CSV table of C-alpha atoms and ligand atoms in Angstrom, one decimal:
chain,number,residue,atom,x,y,z
A,1,MET,CA,134.3,54.8,35.4
A,2,THR,CA,136.5,55.6,38.3
A,3,LEU,CA,135.0,56.4,41.7
A,4,ARG,CA,134.6,60.1,42.1
A,5,LYS,CA,135.0,61.7,45.5
A,6,ILE,CA,132.5,64.5,46.0
A,7,ILE,CA,131.3,67.1,48.6
A,8,ILE,CA,127.7,68.1,48.2
A,9,ASP,CA,127.1,71.7,49.3
A,10,THR,CA,123.4,72.1,49.7
A,11,ASP,CA,120.3,74.0,50.8
A,12,PRO,CA,117.6,71.3,50.9
A,13,GLY,CA,115.1,71.9,49.2
A,14,GLN,CA,113.1,69.1,47.6
A,15,ASP,CA,115.3,69.1,44.5
A,16,ASP,CA,118.5,69.1,46.6
A,17,ALA,CA,117.0,66.0,48.3
A,18,VAL,CA,116.6,64.1,45.0
A,19,ALA,CA,120.1,65.1,44.0
A,20,ILE,CA,121.5,63.7,47.3
A,21,LEU,CA,119.4,60.5,47.0
A,22,LEU,CA,120.7,59.9,43.5
A,23,ALA,CA,124.2,60.3,44.7
A,24,PHE,CA,123.6,57.9,47.6
A,25,ALA,CA,122.1,55.4,45.1
A,26,SER,CA,125.3,55.4,42.9
A,27,PRO,CA,128.1,54.2,45.1
A,28,GLN,CA,129.9,52.6,42.1
A,29,GLU,CA,130.4,56.1,40.7
A,30,LEU,CA,130.2,58.5,43.6
A,31,ASP,CA,131.9,58.5,47.0
A,32,VAL,CA,130.0,61.2,49.0
A,33,LEU,CA,132.6,62.5,51.5
A,34,GLY,CA,130.1,64.7,53.3
A,35,LEU,CA,127.2,67.2,53.0
A,36,THR,CA,127.9,70.8,53.8
A,37,CYS,CA,124.8,72.9,54.4
A,38,VAL,CA,124.2,76.5,53.5
A,39,ALA,CA,121.4,79.0,54.0
A,40,GLY,CA,119.3,79.3,50.9
A,41,ASN,CA,115.9,77.9,50.2
A,42,VAL,CA,115.3,78.1,54.0
A,43,PRO,CA,117.6,79.2,56.9
A,44,LEU,CA,120.6,77.2,57.8
A,45,ASP,CA,119.1,75.4,60.8
A,46,LEU,CA,116.5,73.9,58.5
A,47,THR,CA,118.8,73.1,55.6
A,48,ALA,CA,121.1,71.3,58.2
A,49,LYS,CA,118.1,69.5,59.6
A,50,ASN,CA,116.7,68.5,56.1
A,51,ALA,CA,120.1,67.2,55.0
A,52,ARG,CA,120.1,64.8,57.9
A,53,ILE,CA,116.4,63.8,57.2
A,54,ILE,CA,117.5,62.8,53.7
A,55,CYS,CA,120.5,60.8,55.0
A,56,GLU,CA,118.2,58.9,57.3
A,57,LEU,CA,115.6,58.3,54.6
A,58,ALA,CA,118.4,56.8,52.4
A,59,GLY,CA,119.9,54.8,55.4
A,60,LYS,CA,123.1,56.7,55.0
A,61,THR,CA,123.7,58.0,58.5
A,62,ASP,CA,127.4,57.3,58.1
A,63,VAL,CA,127.7,60.3,55.8
A,64,PRO,CA,128.8,63.4,57.9
A,65,VAL,CA,126.6,66.5,57.7
A,66,TYR,CA,128.1,69.9,58.4
A,67,ALA,CA,126.5,73.3,58.9
A,68,GLY,CA,128.2,76.0,56.9
A,69,CYS,CA,127.4,79.7,56.4
A,70,ASP,CA,124.1,81.1,57.7
A,71,ARG,CA,124.0,84.2,55.5
A,72,PRO,CA,125.5,85.5,52.3
A,73,LEU,CA,128.9,87.2,52.2
A,74,ALA,CA,127.6,90.8,52.0
A,75,ARG,CA,123.8,90.8,51.9
A,76,ALA,CA,120.8,89.8,53.9
A,77,LEU,CA,119.6,86.3,53.3
A,78,VAL,CA,116.8,85.8,50.8
A,79,THR,CA,114.9,82.5,51.2
A,80,ALA,CA,112.3,80.6,49.1
A,81,GLU,CA,109.6,79.2,51.3
A,82,HIS,CA,107.2,80.2,48.6
A,83,VAL,CA,108.7,77.4,46.5
A,84,HIS,CA,109.8,74.8,49.1
A,85,GLY,CA,107.3,75.4,51.9
A,86,LYS,CA,108.0,76.5,55.5
A,87,THR,CA,110.2,73.5,56.3
A,88,GLY,CA,112.0,73.5,53.0
A,89,LEU,CA,111.1,69.9,52.6
A,90,ASP,CA,107.3,70.1,52.5
A,91,GLY,CA,105.4,67.3,50.9
A,92,PRO,CA,106.3,64.0,52.7
A,93,ASP,CA,105.9,63.5,56.4
A,94,LEU,CA,109.4,62.5,57.4
A,95,PRO,CA,110.6,62.1,61.0
A,96,ASP,CA,113.0,64.5,62.6
A,97,PRO,CA,116.6,63.4,62.3
A,98,GLN,CA,118.4,61.4,65.1
A,99,MET,CA,121.9,61.6,63.6
A,100,PRO,CA,124.1,64.4,64.9
A,101,LEU,CA,125.3,67.4,63.0
A,102,GLN,CA,129.2,67.5,62.9
A,103,GLN,CA,130.8,70.0,65.2
A,104,MET,CA,133.2,71.3,62.5
A,105,HIS,CA,132.1,74.2,60.4
A,106,GLY,CA,131.2,73.2,56.8
A,107,VAL,CA,133.7,75.6,55.4
A,108,ASP,CA,136.5,74.0,57.4
A,109,PHE,CA,135.4,70.6,56.3
A,110,ILE,CA,135.8,71.7,52.7
A,111,ILE,CA,139.2,73.2,53.4
A,112,GLU,CA,140.6,70.3,55.4
A,113,THR,CA,139.3,67.7,52.9
A,114,LEU,CA,140.9,69.4,49.9
A,115,ARG,CA,144.2,70.0,51.8
A,116,ALA,CA,144.4,66.3,52.8
A,117,ALA,CA,143.4,64.9,49.4
A,118,PRO,CA,145.8,64.4,46.4
A,119,SER,CA,145.3,67.3,43.9
A,120,GLY,CA,142.5,66.8,41.5
A,121,THR,CA,140.7,64.1,43.3
A,122,VAL,CA,137.7,65.9,45.0
A,123,THR,CA,134.8,67.4,43.2
A,124,LEU,CA,132.6,70.1,44.7
A,125,CYS,CA,128.9,69.9,44.0
A,126,PRO,CA,127.2,73.2,45.0
A,127,LEU,CA,123.4,73.0,44.9
A,128,GLY,CA,122.6,76.3,46.6
A,129,PRO,CA,124.1,79.7,47.1
A,130,LEU,CA,127.9,79.6,46.8
A,131,THR,CA,128.6,81.2,50.2
A,132,ASN,CA,130.4,78.1,51.6
A,133,ILE,CA,132.5,77.6,48.6
A,134,ALA,CA,133.5,81.2,48.3
A,135,THR,CA,134.3,81.5,52.0
A,136,ALA,CA,136.5,78.4,51.8
A,137,PHE,CA,138.4,79.8,48.7
A,138,ARG,CA,138.9,83.2,50.5
A,139,LYS,CA,140.0,81.6,53.8
A,140,ALA,CA,142.3,79.0,52.0
A,141,PRO,CA,143.2,80.1,48.5
A,142,ASP,CA,145.7,77.2,48.3
A,143,ILE,CA,142.8,74.7,48.0
A,144,VAL,CA,141.5,76.1,44.6
A,145,GLN,CA,144.2,74.4,42.6
A,146,LYS,CA,143.4,71.1,44.4
A,147,VAL,CA,139.7,71.0,43.2
A,148,GLN,CA,139.1,68.4,40.5
A,149,GLU,CA,136.0,70.2,39.3
A,150,ILE,CA,133.1,72.3,40.5
A,151,VAL,CA,129.8,71.0,39.1
A,152,LEU,CA,127.1,73.4,40.3
A,153,MET,CA,123.4,74.2,39.8
A,154,GLY,CA,122.9,77.9,39.2
A,155,GLY,CA,122.5,80.7,36.8
A,156,ALA,CA,120.4,81.2,33.6
A,157,TYR,CA,121.0,82.8,30.2
A,158,PHE,CA,118.4,82.0,27.5
A,159,GLU,CA,115.9,80.9,30.2
A,160,VAL,CA,116.4,84.2,32.2
A,161,GLY,CA,115.6,84.5,35.9
A,162,ASN,CA,113.3,82.6,38.3
A,163,ILE,CA,113.6,84.9,41.3
A,164,THR,CA,114.0,88.2,39.4
A,165,PRO,CA,113.6,88.9,35.7
A,166,THR,CA,117.3,88.2,35.2
A,167,ALA,CA,118.7,86.1,38.0
A,168,GLU,CA,118.4,82.5,39.1
A,169,PHE,CA,117.9,82.0,42.9
A,170,ASN,CA,121.3,80.4,43.9
A,171,ILE,CA,123.3,83.1,42.3
A,172,TYR,CA,120.9,85.9,43.3
A,173,VAL,CA,121.1,85.0,47.0
A,174,ASP,CA,124.9,85.5,47.1
A,175,PRO,CA,126.2,87.2,43.9
A,176,GLU,CA,129.5,88.2,45.6
A,177,ALA,CA,130.1,84.5,46.4
A,178,ALA,CA,129.3,83.5,42.9
A,179,ASP,CA,131.7,86.1,41.5
A,180,ILE,CA,134.5,84.6,43.6
A,181,VAL,CA,133.8,81.1,42.5
A,182,PHE,CA,133.4,81.9,38.8
A,183,LYS,CA,136.7,83.9,38.9
A,184,SER,CA,138.5,81.2,40.9
A,185,GLY,CA,140.0,79.4,37.9
A,186,ALA,CA,138.7,76.0,39.2
A,187,PRO,CA,137.3,73.9,36.3
A,188,THR,CA,133.6,74.6,36.5
A,189,VAL,CA,130.5,73.0,35.0
A,190,VAL,CA,127.3,75.0,35.2
A,191,MET,CA,123.7,73.5,35.2
A,192,PRO,CA,121.6,76.7,34.6
A,193,LEU,CA,117.8,77.0,34.3
A,194,ASP,CA,118.4,76.7,30.6
A,195,VAL,CA,118.8,72.9,31.1
A,196,THR,CA,117.0,72.3,34.4
A,197,HIS,CA,113.8,73.6,33.1
A,198,LYS,CA,113.9,70.8,30.6
A,199,ALA,CA,114.1,68.2,33.4
A,200,LEU,CA,110.4,68.3,34.2
A,201,VAL,CA,108.7,65.7,36.5
A,202,THR,CA,105.6,65.1,34.3
A,203,ALA,CA,102.8,63.1,35.8
A,204,PRO,CA,104.0,59.8,34.3
A,205,ARG,CA,107.5,60.3,35.6
A,206,ASN,CA,106.2,61.1,39.1
A,207,ASP,CA,103.9,58.0,38.9
A,208,ALA,CA,107.0,56.0,38.1
A,209,PHE,CA,108.7,57.3,41.3
A,210,ARG,CA,105.6,56.4,43.4
A,211,ALA,CA,105.3,53.0,41.7
A,212,LEU,CA,108.7,52.1,43.2
A,213,GLY,CA,106.6,51.6,46.4
A,214,THR,CA,109.6,52.2,48.6
A,215,PRO,CA,109.9,54.9,51.3
A,216,VAL,CA,112.3,56.7,49.0
A,217,GLY,CA,110.1,56.5,45.9
A,218,ILE,CA,107.0,57.5,47.7
A,219,ALA,CA,108.8,60.4,49.5
A,220,VAL,CA,110.2,61.7,46.2
A,221,ALA,CA,106.8,61.6,44.6
A,222,GLU,CA,105.3,63.5,47.6
A,223,MET,CA,108.1,66.1,47.4
A,224,THR,CA,107.4,66.6,43.7
A,225,ASP,CA,103.6,66.9,44.3
A,226,PHE,CA,104.4,69.8,46.6
A,227,PHE,CA,107.4,71.3,44.7
A,228,GLU,CA,105.7,71.5,41.3
A,229,ARG,CA,103.1,74.0,42.4
A,230,PHE,CA,105.4,77.1,41.9
A,231,ASP,CA,106.7,76.3,38.4
A,232,LYS,CA,103.3,75.0,37.2
A,233,GLU,CA,101.7,78.3,38.3
A,234,LYS,CA,104.5,80.6,37.1
A,235,TYR,CA,105.5,78.9,33.9
A,236,GLY,CA,102.6,76.6,33.1
A,237,SER,CA,105.3,73.9,33.2
A,238,ALA,CA,104.3,70.2,32.7
A,239,GLY,CA,105.9,69.4,36.1
A,240,ALA,CA,108.5,70.3,38.6
A,241,PRO,CA,112.0,71.1,37.3
A,242,LEU,CA,114.6,68.8,38.9
A,243,HIS,CA,117.3,71.5,39.0
A,244,ASP,CA,119.8,70.0,41.4
A,245,PRO,CA,119.6,66.3,40.3
A,246,CYS,CA,121.1,67.5,37.0
A,247,VAL,CA,124.4,68.0,38.9
A,248,THR,CA,124.4,64.4,40.2
A,249,ALA,CA,123.3,62.9,36.9
A,250,TYR,CA,126.1,64.7,35.0
A,251,LEU,CA,128.7,63.1,37.3
A,252,ILE,CA,127.2,59.7,36.7
A,253,LYS,CA,126.4,60.0,33.0
A,254,PRO,CA,127.8,63.2,31.4
A,255,ALA,CA,126.7,62.0,27.9
A,256,LEU,CA,123.1,62.9,28.9
A,257,PHE,CA,124.1,66.6,28.7
A,258,THR,CA,125.3,69.1,26.1
A,259,GLY,CA,126.8,72.5,26.6
A,260,ARG,CA,129.4,75.0,25.5
A,261,HIS,CA,132.6,76.4,27.0
A,262,VAL,CA,132.0,80.1,27.5
A,263,ASN,CA,132.8,83.0,29.6
A,264,VAL,CA,130.4,83.6,32.5
A,265,GLU,CA,130.5,86.7,34.6
A,266,ILE,CA,128.2,87.6,37.5
A,267,GLU,CA,126.4,90.9,37.9
A,268,THR,CA,127.2,92.2,41.5
A,269,ARG,CA,126.5,96.0,41.2
A,270,SER,CA,123.3,96.7,39.3
A,271,GLU,CA,120.2,96.4,41.4
A,272,LEU,CA,118.2,95.8,38.3
A,273,THR,CA,120.2,92.8,37.1
A,274,LEU,CA,121.9,91.7,40.3
A,275,GLY,CA,122.9,88.0,40.2
A,276,MET,CA,122.6,87.6,36.5
A,277,THR,CA,125.0,85.1,34.9
A,278,VAL,CA,126.2,86.9,31.8
A,279,ALA,CA,127.2,84.1,29.5
A,280,ASP,CA,129.1,85.0,26.4
A,281,TRP,CA,127.4,82.2,24.5
A,282,TRP,CA,128.3,83.6,21.0
A,283,GLY,CA,131.9,84.5,21.9
A,284,VAL,CA,131.6,88.2,21.3
A,285,THR,CA,134.3,89.0,23.9
A,286,ASP,CA,137.8,87.8,24.5
A,287,ARG,CA,137.0,87.0,28.1
A,288,GLN,CA,138.4,83.8,29.4
A,289,LYS,CA,136.1,80.8,28.9
A,290,ASN,CA,135.7,79.8,32.6
A,291,ALA,CA,132.6,77.6,32.5
A,292,TYR,CA,131.1,74.6,30.7
A,293,PHE,CA,127.6,76.0,30.4
A,294,ILE,CA,125.0,73.2,29.9
A,295,GLY,CA,122.1,74.0,27.6
A,296,ASP,CA,120.4,70.7,27.0
A,297,LEU,CA,119.8,67.1,28.2
A,298,ASP,CA,118.3,63.8,27.2
A,299,ALA,CA,115.3,64.2,29.5
A,300,ASP,CA,114.0,60.6,29.1
A,301,GLY,CA,117.5,59.2,29.6
A,302,PHE,CA,117.8,61.4,32.7
A,303,PHE,CA,114.6,60.2,34.3
A,304,ASP,CA,115.3,56.5,33.3
A,305,LEU,CA,118.6,56.9,35.2
A,306,LEU,CA,117.1,58.6,38.2
A,307,THR,CA,114.2,56.1,38.5
A,308,GLU,CA,116.4,53.1,38.1
A,309,ARG,CA,118.9,54.4,40.8
A,310,LEU,CA,116.2,55.5,43.3
A,311,ALA,CA,114.9,52.0,43.1
A,312,ARG,CA,118.1,50.8,44.6
A,313,LEU,CA,117.6,52.7,47.9
B,401,RIB,O1,116.9,78.1,41.2
B,401,RIB,C1,116.8,76.8,41.6
B,401,RIB,C2,117.8,76.5,42.7
B,401,RIB,O2,117.5,77.3,43.9
B,401,RIB,C3,117.8,75.0,43.2
B,401,RIB,O3,119.1,74.7,43.6
B,401,RIB,C4,116.8,75.1,44.3
B,401,RIB,O4,117.0,74.1,45.3
B,401,RIB,C5,117.2,76.4,45.0
B,401,RIB,O5,118.4,76.2,45.7
B,402,CA,CA1,119.3,73.9,46.0
């Protein structure tokens, strides 16, 4: 497998943290060019702090971390402390970061990196609201054609919404940004709740993280112990859904996932269904198939990969 250069755009968030750790643990497959932070689960100052906490936990302080947009394109910020806690990374007791935040704005890092790279050699991995990506595409439309692929966590169709009856959080926070990204024409893979709600950290799986006995394994287990409350209470789930790590695992082992190329459009006008990802799963329209929409995964294979890789950190 050739080394894939990626930019992770993120709003940590316990599940973002695990996605980032999995990427750091897979240097044969993934070259993390940088982390760009966005307001989402918690405000930007905290997502930018949490991203650096995760880098230091993994011993990856050479990876540059950038602050991006602190609010959606056209709406007030909605956050998710009720899921992730006040810090956004509740659970483990991790030290404040020492590594610096880069001076450059995260959007400019995305633009400059894509402009400098040969076409089709950089993958964007959005794990939060799509504000940074959409802002970069609006500011520098020339970079869209240079993107190798966008592999994002967001949306829902058969699984319906987790923040409203119809919308998934990342899309709901900035539907205008999602509309720009889904209409951009860049090759896009979508990890919706339809698949991430099948990646549940059951007790044996979390015990396996803790049994690693390393600072990373124990921290991930403690993040999950906190993060699972919301989904267990709301859905009666068997454990926390590892939404964002599905993005990283797809890049490392795509065969773990199955999906369908469909048209996906974003509701940006109706207050009732704002942020809904309307997936034409049955092909009833002639709208362009702009997304590879993932519906299923080999959950045991996913957790085997994740646990084996986390053990390396
Ligand atoms: O709806 C789940 C998504 O919203 C995940 O990316 C989680 O981290 C939050 O950003
Ligand atoms: Ca996230």
